[in-house]
């Protein structure tokens, strides 16, 4: 496989860390991205062996979609105050490769105080989707599966996570989140916003400009990329 090998899948792969103090609403104006901190976050990822170069930044909604194997080695990291966002194709997975769950475990060890969430969608005609939430010192949730599966079995109790952050599961005041919905049909992105608190990335993504890096992959991440994106 060469760097010019075409990618015939598309995906969504975002890891979010929120640091205290936690609030229910994001600030109206985002603080500037901290490129030095963003580079350190990129270097801390288990998918990255080395940051090779920093590329010109782009708006969050204009990040390049991987079209070739080389494009899978681009990682975007935004650090806006207490919000850290990582967009990394090596965090995409399927029913076998649990790259996002592994990275959340790694970041939990590095940042015990953070609220952490991961969201993955990988589509090549049939779509795989998963959502993960991990609270500091508390419960965690993982839910997902293939789009043609009749039922997804959550690993964790969604109501327990709401109670852990002081929200009544029976009266959370958010019409977008229905815990009685079949898991395959539920809006887990809305649920993550409710549990973690509103984030800077929940809104106009054109106003946020993360740092963009070209990286050298770890051996494990390179193997996972091959399995997930070209398997």
PDB file of C-alpha atoms in Angstrom:
ATOM      1  CA  UNK A   1       0.000   0.000   0.000  1.00  0.00           C
ATOM      2  CA  UNK A   2       1.371   3.433  -0.978  1.00  0.00           C
ATOM      3  CA  UNK A   3       0.620   6.939   0.222  1.00  0.00           C
ATOM      4  CA  UNK A   4      -1.401   7.467  -2.966  1.00  0.00           C
ATOM      5  CA  UNK A   5      -3.709   4.478  -2.383  1.00  0.00           C
ATOM      6  CA  UNK A   6      -7.258   5.799  -2.623  1.00  0.00           C
ATOM      7  CA  UNK A   7      -9.575   5.844   0.407  1.00  0.00           C
ATOM      8  CA  UNK A   8     -13.097   4.741  -0.473  1.00  0.00           C
ATOM      9  CA  UNK A   9     -14.653   5.251   2.972  1.00  0.00           C
ATOM     10  CA  UNK A  10     -15.672   8.377   4.810  1.00  0.00           C
ATOM     11  CA  UNK A  11     -16.009   8.964   8.490  1.00  0.00           C
ATOM     12  CA  UNK A  12     -16.399  11.040  11.625  1.00  0.00           C
ATOM     13  CA  UNK A  13     -13.905  10.522  14.460  1.00  0.00           C
ATOM     14  CA  UNK A  14     -13.797  13.088  17.227  1.00  0.00           C
ATOM     15  CA  UNK A  15     -12.443  12.900  20.746  1.00  0.00           C
ATOM     16  CA  UNK A  16     -13.471  15.644  23.174  1.00  0.00           C
ATOM     17  CA  UNK A  17     -12.002  16.445  26.574  1.00  0.00           C
ATOM     18  CA  UNK A  18     -13.625  18.991  28.858  1.00  0.00           C
ATOM     19  CA  UNK A  19     -11.720  20.328  31.847  1.00  0.00           C
ATOM     20  CA  UNK A  20     -13.192  21.910  34.996  1.00  0.00           C
ATOM     21  CA  UNK A  21     -14.846  24.120  35.918  1.00  0.00           C
ATOM     22  CA  UNK A  22     -17.806  22.489  34.114  1.00  0.00           C
ATOM     23  CA  UNK A  23     -20.730  24.641  33.016  1.00  0.00           C
ATOM     24  CA  UNK A  24     -24.052  23.922  31.349  1.00  0.00           C
ATOM     25  CA  UNK A  25     -23.443  26.483  28.594  1.00  0.00           C
ATOM     26  CA  UNK A  26     -20.420  27.171  26.430  1.00  0.00           C
ATOM     27  CA  UNK A  27     -19.093  30.747  26.275  1.00  0.00           C
ATOM     28  CA  UNK A  28     -20.440  32.824  23.411  1.00  0.00           C
ATOM     29  CA  UNK A  29     -16.930  33.734  22.265  1.00  0.00           C
ATOM     30  CA  UNK A  30     -14.292  31.043  21.950  1.00  0.00           C
ATOM     31  CA  UNK A  31     -10.825  31.806  23.292  1.00  0.00           C
ATOM     32  CA  UNK A  32      -8.077  31.495  20.678  1.00  0.00           C
ATOM     33  CA  UNK A  33      -6.654  28.063  19.939  1.00  0.00           C
ATOM     34  CA  UNK A  34      -3.429  27.365  21.824  1.00  0.00           C
ATOM     35  CA  UNK A  35      -1.110  25.827  19.180  1.00  0.00           C
ATOM     36  CA  UNK A  36       1.611  24.853  21.651  1.00  0.00           C
ATOM     37  CA  UNK A  37      -0.836  22.969  23.820  1.00  0.00           C
ATOM     38  CA  UNK A  38      -2.434  21.456  20.700  1.00  0.00           C
ATOM     39  CA  UNK A  39       0.927  20.054  19.630  1.00  0.00           C
ATOM     40  CA  UNK A  40       1.480  18.544  23.074  1.00  0.00           C
ATOM     41  CA  UNK A  41      -1.953  16.904  22.925  1.00  0.00           C
ATOM     42  CA  UNK A  42      -1.160  15.474  19.479  1.00  0.00           C
ATOM     43  CA  UNK A  43       2.127  14.094  20.799  1.00  0.00           C
ATOM     44  CA  UNK A  44       0.282  12.465  23.717  1.00  0.00           C
ATOM     45  CA  UNK A  45      -2.025  10.417  21.485  1.00  0.00           C
ATOM     46  CA  UNK A  46      -1.458   6.701  21.362  1.00  0.00           C
ATOM     47  CA  UNK A  47      -1.960   6.855  17.588  1.00  0.00           C
ATOM     48  CA  UNK A  48       0.976   9.240  17.073  1.00  0.00           C
ATOM     49  CA  UNK A  49       4.663   8.298  17.194  1.00  0.00           C
ATOM     50  CA  UNK A  50       5.881  11.736  16.124  1.00  0.00           C
ATOM     51  CA  UNK A  51       4.537  15.063  14.897  1.00  0.00           C
ATOM     52  CA  UNK A  52       6.348  15.655  11.612  1.00  0.00           C
ATOM     53  CA  UNK A  53       5.091  19.120  10.722  1.00  0.00           C
ATOM     54  CA  UNK A  54       2.417  21.677  11.470  1.00  0.00           C
ATOM     55  CA  UNK A  55       0.281  22.625   8.461  1.00  0.00           C
ATOM     56  CA  UNK A  56      -1.704  25.830   7.881  1.00  0.00           C
ATOM     57  CA  UNK A  57      -4.797  25.815  10.069  1.00  0.00           C
ATOM     58  CA  UNK A  58      -8.280  25.458   8.614  1.00  0.00           C
ATOM     59  CA  UNK A  59     -11.764  25.991   9.962  1.00  0.00           C
ATOM     60  CA  UNK A  60     -13.147  22.970  11.768  1.00  0.00           C
ATOM     61  CA  UNK A  61     -15.801  22.464   9.098  1.00  0.00           C
ATOM     62  CA  UNK A  62     -13.175  22.619   6.320  1.00  0.00           C
ATOM     63  CA  UNK A  63     -10.725  19.983   7.531  1.00  0.00           C
ATOM     64  CA  UNK A  64      -9.539  17.813   4.629  1.00  0.00           C
ATOM     65  CA  UNK A  65     -11.405  14.565   4.137  1.00  0.00           C
ATOM     66  CA  UNK A  66      -8.943  11.688   3.633  1.00  0.00           C
ATOM     67  CA  UNK A  67      -8.764  10.802  -0.051  1.00  0.00           C
ATOM     68  CA  UNK A  68      -5.532   8.765  -0.006  1.00  0.00           C
ATOM     69  CA  UNK A  69      -3.514   6.797   2.525  1.00  0.00           C
ATOM     70  CA  UNK A  70      -1.360   9.889   3.151  1.00  0.00           C
ATOM     71  CA  UNK A  71      -4.459  11.831   4.159  1.00  0.00           C
ATOM     72  CA  UNK A  72      -5.015   9.436   7.052  1.00  0.00           C
ATOM     73  CA  UNK A  73      -1.878  10.814   8.699  1.00  0.00           C
ATOM     74  CA  UNK A  74      -3.374  14.272   9.291  1.00  0.00           C
ATOM     75  CA  UNK A  75      -4.502  15.030  12.842  1.00  0.00           C
ATOM     76  CA  UNK A  76      -6.334  18.171  13.932  1.00  0.00           C
ATOM     77  CA  UNK A  77      -6.260  19.357  17.552  1.00  0.00           C
ATOM     78  CA  UNK A  78      -8.031  22.383  18.925  1.00  0.00           C
ATOM     79  CA  UNK A  79      -7.449  23.719  22.453  1.00  0.00           C
ATOM     80  CA  UNK A  80      -9.941  26.444  23.328  1.00  0.00           C
ATOM     81  CA  UNK A  81      -9.776  27.105  27.051  1.00  0.00           C
ATOM     82  CA  UNK A  82     -11.274  24.103  28.820  1.00  0.00           C
ATOM     83  CA  UNK A  83     -12.290  22.383  25.582  1.00  0.00           C
ATOM     84  CA  UNK A  84      -9.893  20.077  23.732  1.00  0.00           C
ATOM     85  CA  UNK A  85     -10.981  18.483  20.455  1.00  0.00           C
ATOM     86  CA  UNK A  86      -9.052  15.827  18.515  1.00  0.00           C
ATOM     87  CA  UNK A  87     -10.008  14.844  14.965  1.00  0.00           C
ATOM     88  CA  UNK A  88      -7.954  11.775  14.056  1.00  0.00           C
ATOM     89  CA  UNK A  89      -8.784   9.111  11.419  1.00  0.00           C
ATOM     90  CA  UNK A  90      -6.781   6.565  13.421  1.00  0.00           C
ATOM     91  CA  UNK A  91      -9.464   6.765  16.122  1.00  0.00           C
ATOM     92  CA  UNK A  92     -12.067   5.331  13.754  1.00  0.00           C
ATOM     93  CA  UNK A  93     -12.905   1.711  14.411  1.00  0.00           C
ATOM     94  CA  UNK A  94     -15.345  -1.085  13.835  1.00  0.00           C
ATOM     95  CA  UNK A  95     -16.664  -4.081  15.741  1.00  0.00           C
ATOM     96  CA  UNK A  96     -13.087  -5.463  15.972  1.00  0.00           C
ATOM     97  CA  UNK A  97     -10.806  -2.403  16.255  1.00  0.00           C
ATOM     98  CA  UNK A  98     -11.575  -0.383  19.402  1.00  0.00           C
ATOM     99  CA  UNK A  99      -9.200   2.516  18.749  1.00  0.00           C
ATOM    100  CA  UNK A 100     -11.411   5.205  20.294  1.00  0.00           C
ATOM    101  CA  UNK A 101     -12.024   3.236  23.475  1.00  0.00           C
ATOM    102  CA  UNK A 102      -8.296   2.589  23.834  1.00  0.00           C
ATOM    103  CA  UNK A 103      -7.480   6.277  23.404  1.00  0.00           C
ATOM    104  CA  UNK A 104     -10.096   7.329  25.920  1.00  0.00           C
ATOM    105  CA  UNK A 105      -8.475   4.977  28.417  1.00  0.00           C
ATOM    106  CA  UNK A 106      -5.098   6.530  27.667  1.00  0.00           C
ATOM    107  CA  UNK A 107      -6.407  10.089  28.061  1.00  0.00           C
ATOM    108  CA  UNK A 108      -8.206   9.155  31.274  1.00  0.00           C
ATOM    109  CA  UNK A 109      -4.864   8.088  32.756  1.00  0.00           C
ATOM    110  CA  UNK A 110      -3.292  11.382  31.650  1.00  0.00           C
ATOM    111  CA  UNK A 111      -6.221  13.592  32.682  1.00  0.00           C
ATOM    112  CA  UNK A 112      -8.169  12.104  35.604  1.00  0.00           C
ATOM    113  CA  UNK A 113     -10.104  15.366  36.059  1.00  0.00           C
ATOM    114  CA  UNK A 114     -11.525  15.602  32.526  1.00  0.00           C
ATOM    115  CA  UNK A 115     -14.879  14.604  31.132  1.00  0.00           C
ATOM    116  CA  UNK A 116     -14.183  12.656  27.951  1.00  0.00           C
ATOM    117  CA  UNK A 117     -16.343  11.669  24.980  1.00  0.00           C
ATOM    118  CA  UNK A 118     -15.660   9.949  21.673  1.00  0.00           C
ATOM    119  CA  UNK A 119     -17.831   9.728  18.586  1.00  0.00           C
ATOM    120  CA  UNK A 120     -17.153   7.494  15.573  1.00  0.00           C
ATOM    121  CA  UNK A 121     -18.932   6.918  12.276  1.00  0.00           C
ATOM    122  CA  UNK A 122     -17.328   4.942   9.468  1.00  0.00           C
ATOM    123  CA  UNK A 123     -19.264   4.398   6.243  1.00  0.00           C
ATOM    124  CA  UNK A 124     -18.447   2.355   3.163  1.00  0.00           C
ATOM    125  CA  UNK A 125     -22.001   1.563   2.138  1.00  0.00           C
ATOM    126  CA  UNK A 126     -22.647  -0.081   5.494  1.00  0.00           C
ATOM    127  CA  UNK A 127     -22.034   2.185   8.476  1.00  0.00           C
ATOM    128  CA  UNK A 128     -20.485   1.457  11.866  1.00  0.00           C
ATOM    129  CA  UNK A 129     -21.178   3.928  14.665  1.00  0.00           C
ATOM    130  CA  UNK A 130     -20.161   4.201  18.304  1.00  0.00           C
ATOM    131  CA  UNK A 131     -20.420   6.720  21.115  1.00  0.00           C
ATOM    132  CA  UNK A 132     -18.380   6.673  24.320  1.00  0.00           C
ATOM    133  CA  UNK A 133     -18.518   8.827  27.438  1.00  0.00           C
ATOM    134  CA  UNK A 134     -16.185   8.565  30.442  1.00  0.00           C
ATOM    135  CA  UNK A 135     -16.638  10.694  33.553  1.00  0.00           C
ATOM    136  CA  UNK A 136     -13.854  11.400  36.076  1.00  0.00           C
ATOM    137  CA  UNK A 137     -13.983   8.929  38.934  1.00  0.00           C
ATOM    138  CA  UNK A 138     -17.396   7.773  37.837  1.00  0.00           C
ATOM    139  CA  UNK A 139     -19.483   5.809  35.345  1.00  0.00           C
ATOM    140  CA  UNK A 140     -18.829   5.272  31.665  1.00  0.00           C
ATOM    141  CA  UNK A 141     -20.947   4.399  28.643  1.00  0.00           C
ATOM    142  CA  UNK A 142     -20.239   2.762  25.314  1.00  0.00           C
ATOM    143  CA  UNK A 143     -22.942   2.167  22.733  1.00  0.00           C
ATOM    144  CA  UNK A 144     -22.875   1.440  19.020  1.00  0.00           C
ATOM    145  CA  UNK A 145     -22.941  -1.082  16.248  1.00  0.00           C
ATOM    146  CA  UNK A 146     -23.648  -1.585  12.557  1.00  0.00           C
ATOM    147  CA  UNK A 147     -26.550   0.293  11.012  1.00  0.00           C
ATOM    148  CA  UNK A 148     -28.306  -2.921   9.963  1.00  0.00           C
ATOM    149  CA  UNK A 149     -28.260  -4.478  13.427  1.00  0.00           C
ATOM    150  CA  UNK A 150     -31.655  -4.723  15.057  1.00  0.00           C
ATOM    151  CA  UNK A 151     -30.458  -3.716  18.516  1.00  0.00           C
ATOM    152  CA  UNK A 152     -27.472  -2.091  20.143  1.00  0.00           C
ATOM    153  CA  UNK A 153     -26.679  -3.152  23.683  1.00  0.00           C
ATOM    154  CA  UNK A 154     -25.284  -0.224  25.722  1.00  0.00           C
ATOM    155  CA  UNK A 155     -22.306  -1.031  27.944  1.00  0.00           C
ATOM    156  CA  UNK A 156     -23.194   1.167  30.892  1.00  0.00           C
ATOM    157  CA  UNK A 157     -26.318   2.872  32.214  1.00  0.00           C
ATOM    158  CA  UNK A 158     -27.234   6.147  30.414  1.00  0.00           C
ATOM    159  CA  UNK A 159     -29.389   7.284  33.343  1.00  0.00           C
ATOM    160  CA  UNK A 160     -26.519   6.720  35.779  1.00  0.00           C
ATOM    161  CA  UNK A 161     -24.301   9.140  33.851  1.00  0.00           C
ATOM    162  CA  UNK A 162     -26.969  11.832  34.025  1.00  0.00           C
ATOM    163  CA  UNK A 163     -27.339  11.363  37.770  1.00  0.00           C
ATOM    164  CA  UNK A 164     -23.532  11.527  38.147  1.00  0.00           C
ATOM    165  CA  UNK A 165     -23.526  15.086  36.783  1.00  0.00           C
ATOM    166  CA  UNK A 166     -26.581  16.172  38.790  1.00  0.00           C
ATOM    167  CA  UNK A 167     -29.266  15.731  36.115  1.00  0.00           C
ATOM    168  CA  UNK A 168     -32.564  13.981  36.827  1.00  0.00           C
ATOM    169  CA  UNK A 169     -33.014  11.324  34.100  1.00  0.00           C
ATOM    170  CA  UNK A 170     -36.791  11.669  34.376  1.00  0.00           C
ATOM    171  CA  UNK A 171     -36.803  15.454  34.064  1.00  0.00           C
ATOM    172  CA  UNK A 172     -33.731  16.642  32.210  1.00  0.00           C
ATOM    173  CA  UNK A 173     -35.561  19.303  30.189  1.00  0.00           C
ATOM    174  CA  UNK A 174     -33.995  18.351  26.848  1.00  0.00           C
ATOM    175  CA  UNK A 175     -36.476  17.120  24.241  1.00  0.00           C
ATOM    176  CA  UNK A 176     -33.656  15.816  22.023  1.00  0.00           C
ATOM    177  CA  UNK A 177     -32.721  13.105  24.509  1.00  0.00           C
ATOM    178  CA  UNK A 178     -35.148  10.219  25.044  1.00  0.00           C
ATOM    179  CA  UNK A 179     -33.719   7.437  27.210  1.00  0.00           C
ATOM    180  CA  UNK A 180     -36.673   5.223  26.273  1.00  0.00           C
ATOM    181  CA  UNK A 181     -35.699   5.372  22.595  1.00  0.00           C
ATOM    182  CA  UNK A 182     -34.320   2.240  20.986  1.00  0.00           C
ATOM    183  CA  UNK A 183     -30.515   2.636  21.327  1.00  0.00           C
ATOM    184  CA  UNK A 184     -29.915   2.301  17.584  1.00  0.00           C
ATOM    185  CA  UNK A 185     -32.223   5.275  16.946  1.00  0.00           C
ATOM    186  CA  UNK A 186     -31.324   7.514  19.875  1.00  0.00           C
ATOM    187  CA  UNK A 187     -29.520  10.841  19.428  1.00  0.00           C
ATOM    188  CA  UNK A 188     -26.317  10.030  21.300  1.00  0.00           C
ATOM    189  CA  UNK A 189     -24.615  13.257  20.237  1.00  0.00           C
ATOM    190  CA  UNK A 190     -27.356  15.227  22.009  1.00  0.00           C
ATOM    191  CA  UNK A 191     -26.983  12.948  25.001  1.00  0.00           C
ATOM    192  CA  UNK A 192     -23.220  13.601  25.151  1.00  0.00           C
ATOM    193  CA  UNK A 193     -23.853  17.348  25.124  1.00  0.00           C
ATOM    194  CA  UNK A 194     -26.276  16.932  28.002  1.00  0.00           C
ATOM    195  CA  UNK A 195     -23.869  14.841  30.112  1.00  0.00           C
ATOM    196  CA  UNK A 196     -20.662  16.707  29.368  1.00  0.00           C
ATOM    197  CA  UNK A 197     -22.150  20.180  29.250  1.00  0.00           C
ATOM    198  CA  UNK A 198     -22.389  22.414  26.199  1.00  0.00           C
ATOM    199  CA  UNK A 199     -19.191  22.649  24.213  1.00  0.00           C
ATOM    200  CA  UNK A 200     -17.618  25.226  21.955  1.00  0.00           C
ATOM    201  CA  UNK A 201     -17.815  22.701  19.125  1.00  0.00           C
ATOM    202  CA  UNK A 202     -21.603  22.512  19.427  1.00  0.00           C
ATOM    203  CA  UNK A 203     -22.483  25.296  17.020  1.00  0.00           C
ATOM    204  CA  UNK A 204     -20.842  27.209  14.201  1.00  0.00           C
ATOM    205  CA  UNK A 205     -17.802  25.092  13.424  1.00  0.00           C
ATOM    206  CA  UNK A 206     -16.610  27.594  10.815  1.00  0.00           C
ATOM    207  CA  UNK A 207     -15.452  29.955  13.599  1.00  0.00           C
ATOM    208  CA  UNK A 208     -13.094  27.412  15.187  1.00  0.00           C
ATOM    209  CA  UNK A 209      -9.635  26.832  13.707  1.00  0.00           C
ATOM    210  CA  UNK A 210      -7.750  23.886  15.224  1.00  0.00           C
ATOM    211  CA  UNK A 211      -4.088  23.193  14.626  1.00  0.00           C
ATOM    212  CA  UNK A 212      -3.408  20.678  11.848  1.00  0.00           C
ATOM    213  CA  UNK A 213      -0.469  18.264  11.961  1.00  0.00           C
ATOM    214  CA  UNK A 214       1.064  15.646   9.721  1.00  0.00           C
ATOM    215  CA  UNK A 215       2.183  12.763  11.905  1.00  0.00           C
ATOM    216  CA  UNK A 216       4.090   9.507  11.842  1.00  0.00           C
ATOM    217  CA  UNK A 217       1.947   6.685  13.177  1.00  0.00           C
ATOM    218  CA  UNK A 218       2.774   4.160  15.843  1.00  0.00           C
ATOM    219  CA  UNK A 219       3.062   0.602  14.579  1.00  0.00           C
ATOM    220  CA  UNK A 220      -0.257  -0.330  16.179  1.00  0.00           C
ATOM    221  CA  UNK A 221      -2.074   2.704  14.778  1.00  0.00           C
ATOM    222  CA  UNK A 222      -0.704   2.046  11.279  1.00  0.00           C
ATOM    223  CA  UNK A 223      -1.967  -1.537  11.433  1.00  0.00           C
ATOM    224  CA  UNK A 224      -5.381  -0.394  12.683  1.00  0.00           C
ATOM    225  CA  UNK A 225      -5.618   2.180   9.884  1.00  0.00           C
ATOM    226  CA  UNK A 226      -5.007  -0.542   7.326  1.00  0.00           C
ATOM    227  CA  UNK A 227      -7.564  -2.875   8.886  1.00  0.00           C
ATOM    228  CA  UNK A 228     -10.276  -0.243   9.329  1.00  0.00           C
ATOM    229  CA  UNK A 229      -9.901   1.904   6.225  1.00  0.00           C
ATOM    230  CA  UNK A 230      -8.795  -0.713   3.692  1.00  0.00           C
ATOM    231  CA  UNK A 231     -10.106  -3.958   5.208  1.00  0.00           C
TER     232      UNK A 231
END
